[in-house]
Short mmCIF file of C-alpha atoms and ligand atoms in Angstrom, two decimals:
data_model
loop_
_atom_site.label_atom_id
_atom_site.label_comp_id
_atom_site.label_asym_id
_atom_site.label_seq_id
_atom_site.Cartn_x
_atom_site.Cartn_y
_atom_site.Cartn_z
CA MET A 281 -81.30 111.06 55.94
CA LEU A 282 -84.15 109.55 54.10
CA ILE A 283 -86.42 107.58 55.97
CA LEU A 284 -89.53 105.10 54.69
CA GLY A 285 -92.46 105.09 57.37
CA ILE A 286 -95.11 102.53 57.80
CA GLU A 287 -98.20 102.56 60.06
CA THR A 288 -100.88 99.73 59.99
CA SER A 289 -101.86 99.71 63.77
CA CYS A 290 -105.71 100.02 63.15
CA ASP A 291 -107.47 100.89 60.16
CA GLU A 292 -105.38 103.28 58.39
CA THR A 293 -102.95 101.47 55.87
CA ALA A 294 -100.17 104.35 55.61
CA ALA A 295 -96.50 105.11 54.38
CA ALA A 296 -94.51 108.06 53.74
CA ILE A 297 -90.84 109.28 53.00
CA LEU A 298 -89.15 111.98 55.25
CA GLU A 299 -86.02 113.93 55.09
CA ASN A 300 -84.18 114.98 57.64
CA GLY A 301 -86.70 114.48 60.25
CA THR A 302 -89.11 117.29 59.34
CA VAL A 303 -89.61 117.47 55.39
CA VAL A 304 -92.31 115.31 54.30
CA LYS A 305 -91.37 114.10 50.87
CA SER A 306 -94.93 111.85 50.36
CA ASN A 307 -97.40 110.87 52.84
CA VAL A 308 -99.95 108.16 51.49
CA ILE A 309 -103.21 107.06 53.71
CA TYR A 310 -105.59 104.38 52.61
CA SER A 311 -108.37 104.61 55.22
CA GLN A 312 -110.58 101.39 55.67
CA ILE A 313 -113.38 103.53 57.34
CA ALA A 314 -115.93 102.76 54.48
CA THR A 315 -115.25 99.16 55.07
CA HIS A 316 -115.99 99.18 58.72
CA LYS A 317 -118.48 101.74 58.82
CA ARG A 318 -121.22 98.99 58.09
CA PHE A 319 -119.95 97.17 61.50
CA GLY A 320 -120.47 100.37 63.68
CA GLY A 321 -116.54 100.18 64.25
CA VAL A 322 -112.98 98.37 63.19
CA VAL A 323 -113.18 94.82 62.72
CA PRO A 324 -109.53 93.34 63.63
CA GLU A 325 -109.55 90.48 61.14
CA ILE A 326 -111.09 92.31 58.31
CA ALA A 327 -108.48 95.17 59.33
CA SER A 328 -105.44 92.96 58.78
CA ARG A 329 -106.83 91.50 55.67
CA GLU A 330 -107.37 94.80 54.05
CA HIS A 331 -103.72 96.02 55.23
CA LEU A 332 -102.30 93.20 53.25
CA GLU A 333 -104.37 93.97 50.34
CA LYS A 334 -103.08 97.85 50.26
CA ILE A 335 -99.80 97.80 51.66
CA GLN A 336 -97.91 97.26 48.39
CA ASP A 337 -99.73 100.04 46.60
CA VAL A 338 -99.60 102.04 49.48
CA VAL A 339 -95.85 101.97 49.98
CA ASN A 340 -95.01 102.08 46.39
CA GLU A 341 -97.09 105.24 46.18
CA ALA A 342 -94.79 107.01 48.73
CA PHE A 343 -91.70 105.83 46.87
CA VAL A 344 -93.05 107.41 43.40
CA GLN A 345 -94.52 110.53 45.10
CA ALA A 346 -91.16 111.21 46.76
CA ASP A 347 -89.47 110.05 43.49
CA VAL A 348 -86.66 107.91 45.37
CA THR A 349 -86.19 103.91 45.40
CA PRO A 350 -85.60 101.59 48.57
CA PHE A 351 -81.95 101.58 47.84
CA ASP A 352 -81.71 105.83 48.34
CA LEU A 353 -83.18 105.44 51.92
CA ASP A 354 -81.15 105.53 55.22
CA GLY A 355 -83.60 103.29 57.32
CA ILE A 356 -87.02 102.24 57.80
CA ALA A 357 -89.71 103.24 60.92
CA ILE A 358 -92.57 100.81 61.33
CA THR A 359 -95.08 101.02 63.92
CA GLN A 360 -94.61 98.10 66.38
CA GLY A 361 -97.51 98.70 69.10
CA PRO A 362 -99.78 99.44 70.63
CA GLY A 363 -102.45 98.64 68.43
CA LEU A 364 -104.34 95.36 66.66
CA VAL A 365 -101.75 92.67 66.29
CA GLY A 366 -102.74 91.18 63.21
CA SER A 367 -102.60 94.72 61.40
CA LEU A 368 -99.40 95.66 63.05
CA LEU A 369 -97.44 92.42 61.72
CA VAL A 370 -98.64 93.37 58.07
CA GLY A 371 -96.73 96.51 58.57
CA ILE A 372 -93.64 94.93 60.21
CA ASN A 373 -93.12 92.22 57.90
CA PHE A 374 -93.61 94.34 54.82
CA GLY A 375 -90.89 96.80 56.18
CA LYS A 376 -88.89 93.94 57.17
CA GLY A 377 -89.02 92.73 53.60
CA ILE A 378 -87.99 96.08 52.15
CA ALA A 379 -84.84 96.36 54.94
CA PHE A 380 -83.63 92.60 53.87
CA ALA A 381 -84.14 93.46 49.98
CA ALA A 382 -82.39 96.95 50.29
CA ASN A 383 -80.12 96.30 53.15
CA LYS A 384 -81.37 99.19 55.20
CA PRO A 385 -81.43 99.51 59.35
CA PHE A 386 -85.20 99.41 60.68
CA VAL A 387 -86.68 100.61 63.56
CA GLY A 388 -89.89 99.55 65.82
CA VAL A 389 -91.91 102.82 66.44
CA ASN A 390 -94.31 103.40 69.41
CA HIS A 391 -97.42 104.72 67.95
CA ILE A 392 -98.38 107.08 70.63
CA GLU A 393 -94.57 108.44 70.34
CA GLY A 394 -95.56 108.50 66.64
CA HIS A 395 -98.57 110.92 67.55
CA VAL A 396 -95.98 113.21 69.98
CA TYR A 397 -93.80 113.61 66.50
CA SER A 398 -96.58 114.72 64.51
CA VAL A 399 -95.86 118.02 65.44
CA ALA A 400 -92.48 117.88 63.45
CA PHE A 401 -93.60 119.09 60.27
CA GLU A 402 -95.40 122.39 60.89
CA PHE A 403 -93.55 124.01 63.85
CA PRO A 404 -90.06 124.73 65.09
CA ALA A 405 -88.85 122.24 67.63
CA PRO A 406 -90.91 122.34 70.89
CA GLU A 407 -89.23 124.28 73.70
CA TYR A 408 -89.25 121.56 77.24
CA PRO A 409 -90.98 120.81 78.88
CA ALA A 410 -93.74 120.37 76.77
CA LEU A 411 -97.64 119.08 77.80
CA ALA A 412 -98.98 117.04 74.99
CA LEU A 413 -102.60 115.81 75.28
CA ILE A 414 -102.81 112.58 72.72
CA VAL A 415 -106.53 111.49 71.91
CA SER A 416 -107.73 108.89 69.54
CA GLY A 417 -110.35 106.18 69.53
CA GLY A 418 -107.71 104.01 71.56
CA HIS A 419 -106.02 106.58 73.41
CA THR A 420 -106.31 109.36 75.62
CA ASN A 421 -103.31 110.37 77.37
CA LEU A 422 -101.60 113.48 78.89
CA PHE A 423 -97.60 113.61 78.85
CA LEU A 424 -95.33 115.91 79.95
CA ILE A 425 -92.31 115.95 77.94
CA LEU A 426 -89.02 116.61 79.86
CA GLU A 427 -87.05 116.38 76.73
CA PRO A 428 -87.03 114.61 73.49
CA GLY A 429 -87.55 110.95 74.37
CA LYS A 430 -88.30 111.36 78.11
CA TYR A 431 -92.08 111.40 78.84
CA LYS A 432 -94.09 111.13 82.03
CA LEU A 433 -97.68 109.89 81.99
CA VAL A 434 -99.29 112.48 84.29
CA GLY A 435 -102.83 111.61 83.02
CA ARG A 436 -104.99 108.91 81.46
CA THR A 437 -108.26 107.72 80.96
CA ARG A 438 -109.36 105.29 83.40
CA ASP A 439 -112.16 103.68 80.98
CA ASP A 440 -112.93 104.95 77.33
CA ALA A 441 -110.72 106.84 75.27
CA ALA A 442 -112.30 110.22 74.18
CA GLY A 443 -112.64 109.28 70.32
CA GLU A 444 -114.57 105.86 71.69
CA ALA A 445 -116.97 108.12 73.66
CA PHE A 446 -117.63 109.94 70.20
CA ASP A 447 -118.25 106.78 68.46
CA LYS A 448 -120.55 104.86 71.13
CA VAL A 449 -122.51 108.43 71.58
CA SER A 450 -122.91 108.80 67.60
CA LYS A 451 -124.03 105.00 67.28
CA LEU A 452 -126.56 105.49 70.05
CA ILE A 453 -128.09 108.40 68.06
CA GLY A 454 -128.10 106.79 64.83
CA LEU A 455 -125.16 108.76 63.39
CA GLY A 456 -122.91 105.65 62.88
CA TYR A 457 -119.09 105.40 62.52
CA PRO A 458 -116.77 107.21 63.01
CA GLY A 459 -118.83 109.77 65.36
CA GLY A 460 -116.29 112.44 65.91
CA PRO A 461 -116.51 114.50 62.21
CA VAL A 462 -120.45 113.92 62.20
CA ILE A 463 -120.77 115.15 65.96
CA ASP A 464 -118.09 118.00 65.28
CA ARG A 465 -120.19 119.28 62.49
CA LEU A 466 -123.57 118.91 64.09
CA ALA A 467 -122.59 120.44 67.34
CA LYS A 468 -121.81 123.91 65.31
CA LEU A 469 -125.75 123.95 64.67
CA GLY A 470 -126.75 123.21 68.17
CA ASN A 471 -126.61 124.79 71.89
CA LYS A 472 -123.73 123.78 73.70
CA ARG A 473 -125.40 124.75 76.98
CA GLY A 474 -128.62 122.98 76.19
CA ILE A 475 -128.08 120.07 78.31
CA ILE A 476 -125.47 120.12 81.41
CA PHE A 477 -123.74 117.08 81.51
CA PRO A 478 -121.45 116.83 84.99
CA LEU A 479 -117.59 116.20 84.15
CA ALA A 480 -116.40 113.05 86.23
CA GLU A 481 -113.70 113.84 88.87
CA ILE A 482 -111.07 111.12 89.66
CA LYS A 483 -110.28 111.94 93.27
CA ASP A 484 -106.81 110.30 93.90
CA GLN A 485 -105.63 111.51 90.37
CA ARG A 486 -107.02 114.56 89.61
CA LEU A 487 -105.24 114.61 86.05
CA ASP A 488 -107.09 111.38 84.83
CA PHE A 489 -110.07 111.37 82.65
CA SER A 490 -113.31 109.39 82.69
CA PHE A 491 -115.89 109.09 80.08
CA SER A 492 -117.85 106.12 80.40
CA GLY A 493 -120.08 108.23 82.95
CA LEU A 494 -120.79 110.60 80.30
CA LYS A 495 -121.62 108.31 77.91
CA THR A 496 -124.13 106.70 80.34
CA ALA A 497 -125.74 110.18 80.98
CA VAL A 498 -126.29 110.59 77.44
CA LEU A 499 -127.92 107.41 77.33
CA ARG A 500 -130.44 108.41 80.05
CA TYR A 501 -130.86 111.70 78.67
CA VAL A 502 -131.78 109.68 75.21
CA ARG A 503 -134.05 107.43 76.92
CA GLU A 504 -135.98 110.19 79.47
CA HIS A 505 -136.53 112.47 76.45
CA HIS A 506 -137.67 109.82 73.78
CA ILE A 507 -135.21 111.08 71.51
CA GLU A 508 -135.45 109.03 68.36
CA PRO A 509 -132.25 108.03 66.57
CA VAL A 510 -131.43 110.37 63.24
CA THR A 511 -132.64 108.75 60.21
CA ASP A 512 -131.59 111.83 57.87
CA PRO A 513 -128.23 112.86 59.01
CA GLN A 514 -128.91 115.87 56.79
CA ASN A 515 -131.91 117.01 58.68
CA PRO A 516 -131.47 116.09 62.01
CA SER A 517 -133.73 117.44 64.90
CA PRO A 518 -132.91 120.50 67.02
CA GLN A 519 -132.71 118.11 70.14
CA ILE A 520 -130.09 115.88 68.25
CA LEU A 521 -128.06 119.63 67.22
CA ASP A 522 -128.26 120.34 71.12
CA LEU A 523 -127.52 116.79 72.47
CA CYS A 524 -124.14 117.14 69.92
CA ALA A 525 -123.01 120.33 71.28
CA SER A 526 -123.76 119.90 74.66
CA PHE A 527 -121.90 116.28 74.70
CA GLN A 528 -118.88 117.34 72.73
CA ASN A 529 -118.39 120.56 75.13
CA ALA A 530 -118.50 118.32 78.23
CA VAL A 531 -115.52 116.00 76.46
CA VAL A 532 -114.10 119.08 75.63
CA ARG A 533 -114.08 120.72 78.87
CA ALA A 534 -112.95 117.57 80.52
CA LEU A 535 -109.96 117.38 78.48
CA ILE A 536 -109.06 121.14 78.66
CA ARG A 537 -109.48 121.06 82.47
CA SER A 538 -106.69 118.42 82.88
CA VAL A 539 -104.35 120.04 80.67
CA ARG A 540 -104.89 123.68 82.38
CA ARG A 541 -104.31 121.68 86.03
CA ALA A 542 -101.28 119.97 84.85
CA ALA A 543 -99.86 123.50 83.44
CA GLU A 544 -100.34 124.60 86.92
CA ILE A 545 -98.03 121.99 88.16
CA TYR A 546 -95.52 121.70 85.52
CA HIS A 547 -95.31 124.68 83.82
CA PRO A 548 -94.83 123.55 80.15
CA LYS A 549 -93.30 125.83 77.65
CA THR A 550 -95.23 124.17 74.65
CA LEU A 551 -98.72 122.64 74.64
CA ILE A 552 -99.01 119.74 71.85
CA LEU A 553 -102.58 118.34 70.85
CA ALA A 554 -102.24 114.93 68.46
CA GLY A 555 -104.48 111.92 67.68
CA GLY A 556 -107.65 111.73 65.82
CA VAL A 557 -109.81 113.47 68.30
CA ALA A 558 -107.34 116.68 67.75
CA CYS A 559 -109.02 117.17 64.40
CA ASN A 560 -112.24 118.38 66.79
CA SER A 561 -112.78 122.23 66.22
CA GLU A 562 -114.11 123.22 69.77
CA LEU A 563 -110.77 120.98 71.26
CA ARG A 564 -108.66 122.83 69.03
CA ALA A 565 -109.91 126.41 69.59
CA SER A 566 -110.15 125.76 73.76
CA LEU A 567 -106.28 124.56 73.69
CA GLN A 568 -105.35 127.60 71.51
CA HIS A 569 -107.26 129.88 74.07
CA LEU A 570 -105.60 128.10 77.00
CA ALA A 571 -102.18 128.35 75.38
CA ASP A 572 -102.47 131.94 74.78
CA GLU A 573 -103.75 132.66 78.56
CA LEU A 574 -100.70 130.38 79.61
CA HIS A 575 -98.46 132.76 76.81
CA VAL A 576 -97.15 129.45 75.63
CA PRO A 577 -97.66 128.29 71.88
CA ALA A 578 -99.88 125.37 71.24
CA TYR A 579 -98.70 123.00 68.66
CA ILE A 580 -102.10 121.69 66.81
CA PRO A 581 -100.83 120.05 63.38
CA SER A 582 -103.11 119.94 60.56
CA PRO A 583 -105.88 117.04 60.46
CA ILE A 584 -103.82 114.94 57.90
CA TYR A 585 -101.26 114.54 60.64
CA THR A 586 -103.10 114.32 63.83
CA THR A 587 -105.15 110.96 62.46
CA ASP A 588 -102.95 108.09 61.82
CA ASN A 589 -100.37 108.53 59.52
CA ALA A 590 -96.74 106.95 58.46
CA ALA A 591 -94.90 110.44 58.55
CA MET A 592 -95.33 110.93 62.18
CA ILE A 593 -93.68 107.22 62.12
CA ALA A 594 -90.99 108.08 60.51
CA ALA A 595 -90.33 111.27 62.41
CA ALA A 596 -90.22 109.21 65.55
CA GLY A 597 -87.99 106.71 64.13
CA TYR A 598 -85.31 109.65 62.83
CA PRO A 599 -83.91 110.35 65.99
CA LYS A 600 -83.38 106.14 66.62
CA LEU A 601 -81.84 105.96 63.51
CA LEU A 602 -79.66 109.18 63.36
CA ARG A 603 -78.19 107.45 66.66
CA GLY A 604 -77.48 104.39 64.38
CA GLU A 605 -80.23 101.94 66.31
CA CYS A 606 -81.31 98.90 64.32
CA ALA A 607 -83.74 96.10 65.51
CA GLY A 608 -83.05 92.43 64.86
CA TRP A 609 -85.17 90.36 62.67
CA GLU A 610 -86.59 89.00 65.54
CA MET A 611 -88.76 92.32 66.24
CA SER A 612 -92.14 91.88 66.45
CA ALA A 613 -95.59 93.47 67.24
CA ASP A 614 -95.63 94.70 71.20
CA LEU A 615 -99.08 95.30 71.88
CA SER A 616 -98.13 96.79 75.55
CA LEU A 617 -95.69 98.81 74.41
CA ARG A 618 -95.22 102.12 76.60
CA LEU A 619 -93.44 105.34 76.74
CA GLN A 620 -90.75 105.34 79.06
CA ASN A 621 -92.04 106.78 82.28
CA VAL A 622 -89.69 109.06 84.14
CA ASP A 623 -90.27 109.56 87.83
CA VAL A 624 -90.62 113.82 87.59
CA GLU A 625 -90.05 114.18 91.17
CA SER A 626 -86.65 112.51 91.43
CA ASP A 627 -85.60 113.63 87.91
CA THR A 628 -82.43 116.05 87.80
CA TRP A 629 -84.57 118.19 85.72
CA LYS A 630 -87.25 118.91 88.39
CA LYS A 631 -84.14 119.86 91.02
CA LYS A 632 -82.95 122.19 88.25
CA GLN A 633 -86.14 123.87 88.36
CA ARG A 634 -86.19 124.45 91.84
CA TYR A 635 -82.77 125.95 92.08
CA ARG A 636 -84.19 128.51 89.31
CA LEU A 637 -87.11 129.36 91.57
O1 KG4 B 888 -106.02 108.77 65.40
P1 KG4 B 888 -107.06 108.16 64.82
O2 KG4 B 888 -107.17 108.48 63.20
O3 KG4 B 888 -107.33 106.60 65.28
C1 KG4 B 888 -106.98 105.85 66.40
O4 KG4 B 888 -105.46 105.53 66.59
O5 KG4 B 888 -107.79 105.42 66.84
O6 KG4 B 888 -108.39 108.81 65.62
C2 KG4 B 888 -109.72 108.21 65.27
C3 KG4 B 888 -110.77 108.77 66.18
C4 KG4 B 888 -112.07 108.15 66.29
O7 KG4 B 888 -112.95 107.71 67.33
C5 KG4 B 888 -113.04 109.57 65.42
O8 KG4 B 888 -114.37 109.58 65.84
C6 KG4 B 888 -111.96 110.58 66.12
O9 KG4 B 888 -110.70 110.16 65.90
N1 KG4 B 888 -112.26 111.76 65.27
C7 KG4 B 888 -113.06 113.15 66.07
C8 KG4 B 888 -112.92 114.22 65.04
N2 KG4 B 888 -112.34 113.50 63.76
C9 KG4 B 888 -111.98 112.44 64.02
N3 KG4 B 888 -113.26 113.35 67.26
C10 KG4 B 888 -113.86 114.50 67.71
N4 KG4 B 888 -113.79 115.16 66.66
C11 KG4 B 888 -113.39 114.89 65.23
N5 KG4 B 888 -113.66 116.15 64.21
ZN1 ZN B 889 -103.34 106.83 66.55
#
């Protein structure tokens, strides 16, 4: 089954051709980072215009690299939400155009579910229940996946997303946008125990995250210690290096703490890490370490699949198209799209677990 995936929810214009849900025939990504860098973050209006300029070339390239035509497709999977409305509409309308011209079924895909499916290309099918930490610039969610398509949101950020915290701290110390990659690089040269940043604790939901306090703690530290913003990123001061290492370590500790707590409650058989922040070297190593401790496999995809891409969207659309689903022409962007939230306590899966104990 050949599927065209289209992703335009934020600042990547992406298209991919996927065979049978797991074989990536092409995966084309045009990143707008260079455009948004000078504004210190993604500007929605500019993002949608750039998607419009690039979408045709990106989709064409995906067909050329995979050596297929629209008429060879079995279906089209398009990111429907959440995301930036103007950006989403570019991908949705372009995808609908191909569906109409080639007379193919199309489905809308939840972007977050796409990230969950980013493990489809390099690993065997996960064993369930699986625990998935999805960490990006816009989202920080911890899902218990009971079986394919059955999600329970067990933890989420109460304020900033993890990637947003990286981006804001980076801006504060003069390292620019996006913050994650540069902080990751500089953290390797600093002392992660140099500055002790406290971790927030959410009293009534111990699996939730909060990063705004950490951001304020960094701001306070910078002011109190008169740390100057970086002018030459190739030659930062030792103070900046320690700050990067200690901040990154605090984010990673907070994320891993929740995954560990959730694992103690739900006993997952697979750990999944996805989203742009899953590129972070310390987070990847720490999650692998936790998985080893728990004697379960860690599914941590290559960076090309953890950041926004269309192969993951095609993979999430595959089971829907296989079931014969097809969206109507009225399908549009849905910014508040949520993953189905099952009640674990009353779920038959939990009852089965109890009998087994
Ligand atoms: O998933 P993504 O490509 O786009 C969104 O859906 O947001 O994630 C982008 C985010 C940015 O906040 C960026 O700073 C962060 O991922 N990021 C990282 C790293 N690489 C990208 N954060 C920490 N460490 C990294 N190596
Ligand atoms: Zn994303």
